[in-house]
Amino acid sequence: MLIGLKPLVELGVLDAADLEPLRDLPCDYVNFDRLIPAKQALLEKAAENLRGRLHGGLRNGYEEFLSLHGDEWLNDYALFRVLKSLHGERPWTGWDKAFVRREPASLRQIENRHRESIERVRIIQFLFFRQWQELRAAARQKGICLFGDMPIYIALDSADAWSHREMLLIDQDGCPSQVAGVPPDYFSEDGQLWGNPIYDWDYHERTGYQWWIERMKHATSLNDLVRIDHFRGFESFWSVPFGAETARKGEWIAGPGEKLFVALEKSLGSLPLVAEDLGVITPAVDKLRQDHGMPGMVVLQFEVGDPEFELASIGKNSVCYTGTHDNDTTLGWFLGTGADTRTRKEITAMQKSALEKTGGSANSIHLDLIRLAFSSKASLAVAPMQDFLGLGSEARLNIPGTTLNNWRWRVEQEQLDAGLVESVNVLVSGGSRSRGKSLNSPA
């Protein structure tokens, strides 16, 4: 879904008229139900057109892509996608048993019968990687860092789980014994039941953490900096019995800890990683992060409501956020208008403390929190576009533990005006004006 279609028109594998049906899609949010089938059909068409036109530099680029990624992940992924399509997009645990258990004769039969479909999947992946590397080169020329995000867990219904089930606590039919989540927290009174299969860490240790080495190598080849989501799960993770209705009845189990990161550094050297160390963090988690030089995270929405918080407590080896993709926008958080687990009394107390810490007003809280983040000693400060635009809960990106209406918000072209550019420049440079509103001097 990240592949740009206009470049495919320029490449000559789609016509401009092919893109016309997409003009009916909404501009201010993503309608995945309509977008996915429409775009998938266009990508299939582009891949089929390109399949017969691979020559010269394009052919060389494609062959290099196959050489780099084919045996590592691409061939299994392409076969997985085709089998999923043949089974009506059902999870692989519901496929015919021969395919669930990867019987060699059955897989060879699919490879022979559906060679062209498998090739189209490979080509679509090639188109993405080709565009991404062009984007990364352009970003580098402008001094822009691409900051990626790597979840700790993988989905059960994924090519990795299907092709490498030995690395997970699942049986030969894909049924897990335990699943991942977190106990009750800020976001949910019942905890978060993610449902991802849990790693068999003994297996990973026996294999020298090779799968993790390849995964990290891949992530850092795409991004200049990578945030590891749920870092604390490497020290200890919340394990919930499969079939439980909530995450309440789980238990903490020791993770791989030091062994994993020693293996990664031995193979790949120093890594450009940021540890997502939010939530219940123990001294052991802090030590693991610090021993390997990884910055941690500070989210001001979690901090400024505490009367004891001091901006000076944010160290250089950290990344300071106003809020993350899992938080409400700063305006929504301040007003308490979204999916909020706080009481009105707690929200009122937070508002009082936040205004004292920023020295600003309720009308400018989103800008004041950005200013606070960029005036901290953190080596990197991050603010979501929604905060620069002063948007409320209607623009929230994700609500953890839920599956509906997430990841749909889009910035519109007209919002990226000269006033926004000016406000960004003023805020990150510690100035005192933003979009005509008065801001206090940096703390």
Coordinates of C-alpha atoms in Angstrom, one line a residue:
M1 CA 0.0 0.0 0.0
L2 CA 3.0 2.3 0.2
I3 CA 3.9 2.0 -3.4
G4 CA 3.4 5.2 -5.4
L5 CA 1.3 4.8 -8.5
K6 CA 2.4 7.9 -10.4
P7 CA 6.0 6.6 -10.8
L8 CA 4.5 3.4 -12.3
V9 CA 2.8 5.6 -14.9
E10 CA 6.1 7.2 -15.6
L11 CA 7.7 3.8 -15.8
G12 CA 5.1 2.9 -18.5
V13 CA 3.6 -0.1 -16.7
L14 CA 0.3 1.8 -15.9
D15 CA -1.7 4.4 -17.9
A16 CA -2.8 7.7 -16.3
A17 CA -6.4 6.6 -17.0
D18 CA -5.8 3.5 -14.7
L19 CA -5.6 5.8 -11.7
E20 CA -8.9 7.6 -12.3
P21 CA -11.0 5.3 -10.0
L22 CA -8.8 6.3 -7.0
R23 CA -9.9 9.9 -7.3
D24 CA -13.2 9.0 -5.7
L25 CA -11.4 7.9 -2.5
P26 CA -11.5 10.4 0.5
C27 CA -8.6 12.7 0.9
D28 CA -8.7 13.3 4.7
Y29 CA -8.6 9.6 5.8
V30 CA -7.8 6.2 4.4
N31 CA -10.7 4.0 3.4
F32 CA -8.8 0.7 3.5
D33 CA -11.9 -1.4 2.5
R34 CA -12.0 0.4 -0.8
L35 CA -8.3 1.2 -1.2
I36 CA -6.8 -2.3 -0.8
P37 CA -8.7 -4.1 -3.5
A38 CA -8.4 -1.1 -5.9
K39 CA -4.7 -0.6 -5.4
Q40 CA -4.0 -4.4 -5.4
A41 CA -5.6 -4.7 -8.8
L42 CA -3.5 -1.8 -10.2
L43 CA -0.3 -3.3 -8.7
E44 CA -1.1 -6.7 -10.3
K45 CA -1.6 -5.0 -13.6
A46 CA 1.7 -3.1 -13.3
A47 CA 3.6 -6.2 -12.3
E48 CA 2.1 -8.2 -15.2
N49 CA 3.0 -5.4 -17.7
L50 CA 6.5 -5.2 -16.2
R51 CA 7.1 -8.9 -16.3
G52 CA 7.3 -8.8 -20.0
R53 CA 9.4 -5.7 -20.2
L54 CA 12.3 -6.4 -17.8
H55 CA 15.4 -5.5 -19.7
G56 CA 18.6 -3.5 -19.4
G57 CA 19.1 -1.7 -16.1
L58 CA 15.7 -2.7 -14.8
R59 CA 16.4 -6.4 -15.4
N60 CA 19.8 -6.0 -13.6
G61 CA 18.1 -4.3 -10.7
Y62 CA 15.5 -7.0 -10.4
E63 CA 18.0 -9.8 -10.6
E64 CA 20.1 -8.1 -7.9
F65 CA 17.0 -7.8 -5.8
L66 CA 16.2 -11.5 -6.2
S67 CA 19.8 -12.4 -5.3
L68 CA 19.7 -10.3 -2.1
H69 CA 16.3 -11.2 -0.8
G70 CA 15.1 -14.4 -2.6
D71 CA 16.3 -17.1 -0.3
E72 CA 16.3 -14.9 2.8
W73 CA 12.5 -14.1 2.8
L74 CA 11.1 -13.2 -0.7
N75 CA 10.5 -16.6 -2.1
D76 CA 8.6 -17.8 1.1
Y77 CA 6.6 -14.5 1.1
A78 CA 5.6 -14.8 -2.5
L79 CA 4.5 -18.4 -2.1
F80 CA 2.6 -17.4 1.1
R81 CA 0.8 -14.6 -0.7
V82 CA -0.3 -16.8 -3.6
L83 CA -1.5 -19.6 -1.2
K84 CA -3.4 -17.1 0.9
S85 CA -5.2 -15.9 -2.3
L86 CA -6.0 -19.4 -3.3
H87 CA -7.6 -20.0 0.1
G88 CA -9.8 -16.9 0.0
E89 CA -7.4 -14.8 2.1
R90 CA -8.0 -17.1 5.1
P91 CA -5.2 -17.3 7.8
W92 CA -2.7 -20.0 6.9
T93 CA -3.8 -22.1 10.0
G94 CA -7.1 -22.6 8.1
W95 CA -5.6 -23.8 4.8
D96 CA -5.5 -27.4 3.5
K97 CA -3.4 -29.4 5.8
A98 CA -0.8 -30.1 3.1
F99 CA 0.0 -26.4 2.9
V100 CA -0.4 -25.8 6.6
R101 CA 2.4 -28.4 7.2
R102 CA 4.4 -27.3 4.1
E103 CA 4.5 -30.7 2.5
P104 CA 7.3 -30.4 -0.2
A105 CA 5.4 -32.1 -3.0
S106 CA 2.3 -29.9 -2.5
L107 CA 4.4 -26.7 -2.4
R108 CA 6.3 -27.7 -5.6
Q109 CA 2.9 -28.3 -7.3
I110 CA 1.8 -24.7 -6.4
E111 CA 5.1 -23.3 -7.5
N112 CA 4.7 -25.0 -10.9
R113 CA 1.1 -24.2 -11.4
H114 CA 1.2 -20.6 -10.3
R115 CA 4.6 -19.5 -11.4
E116 CA 3.4 -16.3 -13.0
S117 CA 1.4 -15.3 -9.9
I118 CA 4.4 -15.9 -7.7
E119 CA 6.5 -13.8 -10.0
R120 CA 4.0 -10.9 -9.8
V121 CA 4.4 -10.8 -6.0
R122 CA 8.1 -10.7 -6.3
I123 CA 7.9 -7.8 -8.9
I124 CA 5.5 -5.8 -6.6
Q125 CA 8.0 -6.1 -3.8
F126 CA 10.8 -5.0 -6.2
L127 CA 8.8 -2.0 -7.1
F128 CA 8.4 -1.0 -3.5
F129 CA 12.1 -1.5 -2.7
R130 CA 13.1 0.5 -5.8
Q131 CA 10.9 3.4 -4.8
W132 CA 11.9 3.3 -1.2
Q133 CA 15.6 3.5 -2.0
E134 CA 14.9 6.5 -4.3
L135 CA 13.0 8.1 -1.4
R136 CA 15.9 7.4 1.0
A137 CA 18.5 8.8 -1.4
A138 CA 16.4 12.0 -1.8
A139 CA 16.0 12.3 2.0
R140 CA 19.7 11.9 2.6
Q141 CA 20.4 14.7 0.1
K142 CA 18.2 17.0 2.2
G143 CA 19.6 15.9 5.5
I144 CA 16.4 14.0 6.5
C145 CA 16.7 11.0 8.7
L146 CA 14.2 8.1 8.1
F147 CA 13.2 6.8 11.5
G148 CA 11.7 3.4 11.3
D149 CA 9.7 1.3 13.7
M150 CA 10.1 -2.5 14.3
P151 CA 7.5 -4.3 16.4
I152 CA 9.0 -6.9 18.7
Y153 CA 6.5 -9.6 17.7
I154 CA 5.3 -10.9 14.3
A155 CA 1.7 -11.8 13.4
L156 CA 0.6 -15.4 13.5
D157 CA -0.9 -15.0 10.1
S158 CA 2.4 -14.0 8.4
A159 CA 4.9 -15.6 6.0
D160 CA 7.5 -15.7 8.8
A161 CA 5.3 -17.7 11.1
W162 CA 4.2 -20.0 8.3
S163 CA 7.7 -20.7 7.1
H164 CA 9.6 -20.6 10.5
R165 CA 7.1 -21.9 13.0
E166 CA 10.0 -23.7 14.8
M167 CA 11.0 -20.3 16.2
L168 CA 7.6 -19.7 17.9
L169 CA 5.7 -21.4 20.6
I170 CA 3.1 -22.9 18.2
D171 CA 2.4 -26.5 17.2
Q172 CA 2.7 -27.9 13.6
D173 CA -0.8 -26.7 12.8
G174 CA 0.0 -23.1 14.0
C175 CA -1.9 -23.2 17.3
P176 CA -0.1 -21.2 19.9
S177 CA 0.1 -22.2 23.6
Q178 CA 0.8 -18.7 24.8
V179 CA 0.3 -15.2 23.2
A180 CA 1.7 -11.8 23.8
G181 CA 0.3 -8.7 25.5
V182 CA 0.8 -6.4 28.4
P183 CA -0.9 -6.2 31.8
P184 CA -3.5 -3.5 32.7
D185 CA -1.9 0.0 32.0
Y186 CA -2.6 3.6 31.0
F187 CA -4.3 2.5 27.8
S188 CA -6.5 -0.3 29.0
E189 CA -8.0 -1.5 32.3
D190 CA -7.9 -5.2 31.1
G191 CA -4.4 -4.8 29.6
Q192 CA -3.7 -5.3 26.0
L193 CA -4.2 -8.8 24.5
W194 CA -2.2 -8.5 21.3
G195 CA -2.5 -12.2 20.4
N196 CA 0.9 -12.5 18.7
P197 CA 2.7 -15.9 19.1
I198 CA 5.6 -15.8 21.5
Y199 CA 9.1 -16.6 20.5
D200 CA 10.8 -19.9 21.5
W201 CA 13.9 -18.1 22.9
D202 CA 15.7 -21.4 23.5
Y203 CA 15.5 -22.1 19.7
H204 CA 16.8 -18.6 18.9
E205 CA 19.7 -19.1 21.3
R206 CA 20.6 -22.5 19.7
T207 CA 20.7 -20.9 16.3
G208 CA 22.8 -17.9 17.4
Y209 CA 19.9 -15.5 17.0
Q210 CA 20.3 -15.7 13.2
W211 CA 16.7 -14.8 12.4
W212 CA 17.0 -11.7 14.5
I213 CA 20.3 -10.8 12.9
E214 CA 18.7 -11.0 9.5
R215 CA 15.7 -9.1 10.7
M216 CA 17.8 -6.3 12.2
K217 CA 20.0 -6.1 9.1
H218 CA 16.9 -5.7 6.9
A219 CA 15.4 -3.0 9.2
T220 CA 18.5 -0.9 9.2
S221 CA 19.0 -1.3 5.5
L222 CA 15.6 0.6 5.0
N223 CA 16.0 3.2 7.8
D224 CA 18.7 5.4 9.3
L225 CA 17.3 4.9 12.8
V226 CA 15.0 2.1 14.1
R227 CA 12.8 2.2 17.2
I228 CA 12.3 -1.2 18.7
D229 CA 8.7 -1.4 20.0
H230 CA 8.1 -2.9 23.5
F231 CA 11.8 -3.1 24.3
R232 CA 11.1 -4.4 27.8
G233 CA 9.9 -7.7 26.2
F234 CA 13.5 -8.6 25.6
E235 CA 14.2 -8.6 29.3
S236 CA 10.9 -10.1 30.4
F237 CA 7.6 -10.4 28.5
W238 CA 4.0 -10.8 29.5
S239 CA 2.7 -14.2 28.5
V240 CA -1.0 -14.9 28.3
P241 CA -2.6 -18.4 27.9
F242 CA -4.0 -18.8 24.4
G243 CA -7.8 -18.5 24.5
A244 CA -7.9 -16.0 27.4
E245 CA -10.4 -13.2 26.9
T246 CA -8.2 -10.4 28.4
A247 CA -4.5 -9.9 29.2
R248 CA -5.2 -9.8 33.0
K249 CA -4.2 -13.5 33.7
G250 CA -0.7 -13.4 32.2
E251 CA 2.7 -13.7 33.8
W252 CA 6.1 -12.2 33.3
I253 CA 8.7 -14.6 31.8
A254 CA 12.4 -13.9 31.3
G255 CA 13.4 -12.9 27.8
P256 CA 16.8 -13.4 26.0
G257 CA 18.3 -10.2 27.5
E258 CA 22.0 -9.6 27.0
K259 CA 22.6 -12.6 24.8
L260 CA 20.5 -11.3 21.9
F261 CA 22.1 -7.9 21.8
V262 CA 25.6 -9.3 22.1
A263 CA 24.9 -11.6 19.1
L264 CA 23.5 -8.6 17.1
E265 CA 26.4 -6.4 17.8
K266 CA 28.9 -9.2 17.1
S267 CA 27.4 -9.7 13.7
L268 CA 26.3 -6.2 12.7
G269 CA 28.4 -3.9 14.8
S270 CA 26.9 -0.8 16.5
L271 CA 23.2 -0.4 15.7
P272 CA 21.2 2.8 15.2
L273 CA 18.4 1.8 17.6
V274 CA 16.0 3.5 20.0
A275 CA 14.4 1.5 22.7
E276 CA 10.7 2.0 23.4
D277 CA 10.9 1.7 27.2
L278 CA 7.5 3.0 28.2
G279 CA 5.2 1.5 30.8
V280 CA 6.3 -0.7 33.7
I281 CA 10.1 -0.5 33.4
T282 CA 12.4 -2.3 35.9
P283 CA 16.0 -1.6 36.7
A284 CA 17.0 -4.7 34.7
V285 CA 15.3 -3.2 31.6
D286 CA 17.1 0.1 32.1
K287 CA 20.5 -1.7 32.5
L288 CA 20.0 -3.7 29.3
R289 CA 19.2 -0.6 27.3
Q290 CA 22.1 1.5 28.9
D291 CA 24.6 -1.3 28.5
H292 CA 24.1 -1.2 24.8
G293 CA 24.0 2.5 24.4
M294 CA 20.4 2.8 23.2
P295 CA 18.4 6.0 23.8
G296 CA 15.1 5.5 25.7
M297 CA 11.9 7.4 25.2
V298 CA 10.3 10.2 27.1
V299 CA 6.7 11.1 26.3
L300 CA 5.7 14.5 27.6
Q301 CA 2.0 13.6 27.8
F302 CA 3.0 11.0 30.4
E303 CA 5.3 13.4 32.3
V304 CA 4.0 16.9 32.5
G305 CA 0.9 15.9 34.5
D306 CA 3.2 14.9 37.3
P307 CA 3.9 18.0 39.6
E308 CA 7.3 16.5 40.4
F309 CA 8.5 16.4 36.8
E310 CA 11.4 18.6 35.8
L311 CA 12.5 19.2 32.2
A312 CA 16.1 18.9 33.3
S313 CA 15.5 15.3 34.2
I314 CA 15.4 14.4 30.5
G315 CA 18.9 13.2 29.6
K316 CA 20.8 13.5 26.4
N317 CA 20.6 9.7 25.7
S318 CA 16.9 9.9 25.0
V319 CA 14.2 10.7 22.4
C320 CA 11.6 13.2 23.6
Y321 CA 8.1 13.0 22.2
T322 CA 5.0 15.2 22.8
G323 CA 3.0 12.0 22.1
T324 CA 3.5 8.9 19.9
H325 CA 1.2 7.1 17.4
D326 CA -0.4 5.3 20.3
N327 CA -1.3 8.5 22.2
D328 CA -4.2 10.9 21.5
T329 CA -3.2 14.1 19.9
T330 CA -1.9 16.6 22.5
L331 CA -5.1 18.7 22.2
G332 CA -7.3 15.6 22.6
W333 CA -5.2 14.4 25.5
F334 CA -5.4 17.8 27.2
L335 CA -9.1 18.1 26.8
G336 CA -9.8 14.5 27.6
T337 CA -12.1 14.1 24.7
G338 CA -11.0 10.8 23.2
A339 CA -10.9 7.1 24.3
D340 CA -9.7 8.0 27.8
T341 CA -9.3 5.8 30.9
R342 CA -8.8 8.9 33.2
T343 CA -11.4 10.3 35.4
R344 CA -12.4 14.0 35.0
K345 CA -10.7 14.7 38.3
E346 CA -7.5 13.2 37.0
I347 CA -7.8 15.2 33.7
T348 CA -8.3 18.4 35.6
A349 CA -5.2 17.8 37.8
M350 CA -3.2 17.0 34.7
Q351 CA -4.3 20.2 33.0
K352 CA -3.2 22.3 36.0
S353 CA 0.2 20.6 36.2
A354 CA 0.8 20.8 32.4
L355 CA 0.0 24.5 32.2
E356 CA 2.4 25.1 35.1
K357 CA 5.2 23.1 33.4
T358 CA 4.8 24.7 30.0
G359 CA 4.0 28.2 31.2
G360 CA 1.4 28.4 28.4
S361 CA -2.3 28.3 28.0
A362 CA -5.0 25.8 27.1
N363 CA -5.3 27.4 23.6
S364 CA -1.6 26.8 22.8
I365 CA -0.9 23.6 24.7
H366 CA -0.1 21.7 21.5
L367 CA 2.5 24.3 20.6
D368 CA 3.8 24.7 24.1
L369 CA 4.4 20.9 24.5
I370 CA 6.4 20.9 21.1
R371 CA 8.5 23.8 22.4
L372 CA 9.1 21.9 25.6
A373 CA 10.3 18.8 23.7
F374 CA 12.6 20.7 21.5
S375 CA 14.1 22.7 24.4
S376 CA 15.0 19.5 26.3
K377 CA 18.5 18.0 26.4
A378 CA 17.3 14.9 24.5
S379 CA 19.4 14.1 21.4
L380 CA 16.2 13.9 19.3
A381 CA 12.7 15.4 19.7
V382 CA 9.7 14.2 17.8
A383 CA 6.2 15.7 17.5
P384 CA 3.3 14.3 15.4
M385 CA 2.0 16.4 12.5
Q386 CA -1.4 16.5 14.3
D387 CA 0.2 18.5 17.1
F388 CA 1.8 21.0 14.7
L389 CA -1.6 21.5 13.2
G390 CA -3.4 21.7 16.5
L391 CA -5.9 18.9 15.8
G392 CA -8.0 17.1 18.3
S393 CA -9.0 13.5 19.0
E394 CA -10.7 13.2 15.6
A395 CA -7.2 13.0 14.1
R396 CA -5.8 10.4 16.5
L397 CA -3.8 7.7 14.7
N398 CA -4.2 4.6 16.8
I399 CA -5.9 3.4 19.9
P400 CA -3.9 0.4 21.3
G401 CA -5.8 -2.8 21.9
T402 CA -8.5 -1.9 19.3
T403 CA -8.8 -3.0 15.7
L404 CA -11.2 -0.6 14.1
N405 CA -10.7 2.8 12.5
N406 CA -6.9 3.0 13.2
W407 CA -4.1 4.3 11.0
R408 CA -6.6 6.2 8.8
W409 CA -5.8 9.9 9.3
R410 CA -4.1 11.7 6.5
V411 CA -2.6 15.1 6.2
E412 CA -4.0 17.1 3.3
Q413 CA -1.9 19.1 0.9
E414 CA -3.6 22.4 1.8
Q415 CA -2.6 22.0 5.5
L416 CA 1.1 22.1 4.5
D417 CA 1.1 25.8 4.0
A418 CA 3.7 28.5 4.6
G419 CA 2.3 29.3 8.1
L420 CA 2.9 25.7 9.2
V421 CA 6.5 25.8 7.8
E422 CA 7.1 29.0 9.8
S423 CA 5.7 27.6 13.0
V424 CA 7.8 24.5 12.7
N425 CA 11.0 26.6 12.1
V426 CA 10.2 28.8 15.1
L427 CA 9.3 26.0 17.5
V428 CA 12.3 23.8 16.8
S429 CA 14.7 26.7 16.8
G430 CA 13.4 28.0 20.2
G431 CA 11.7 31.1 18.8
S432 CA 8.8 32.9 20.3
R433 CA 6.2 33.1 17.5
S434 CA 4.0 30.5 15.9
R435 CA 1.1 30.9 13.5
G436 CA 0.4 34.4 15.1
K437 CA 0.1 32.9 18.6
S438 CA 2.4 34.0 21.4
L439 CA 4.7 31.4 22.8
N440 CA 6.8 31.6 25.9
S441 CA 10.6 31.4 25.7
P442 CA 12.1 27.9 25.8
A443 CA 12.5 26.5 29.3

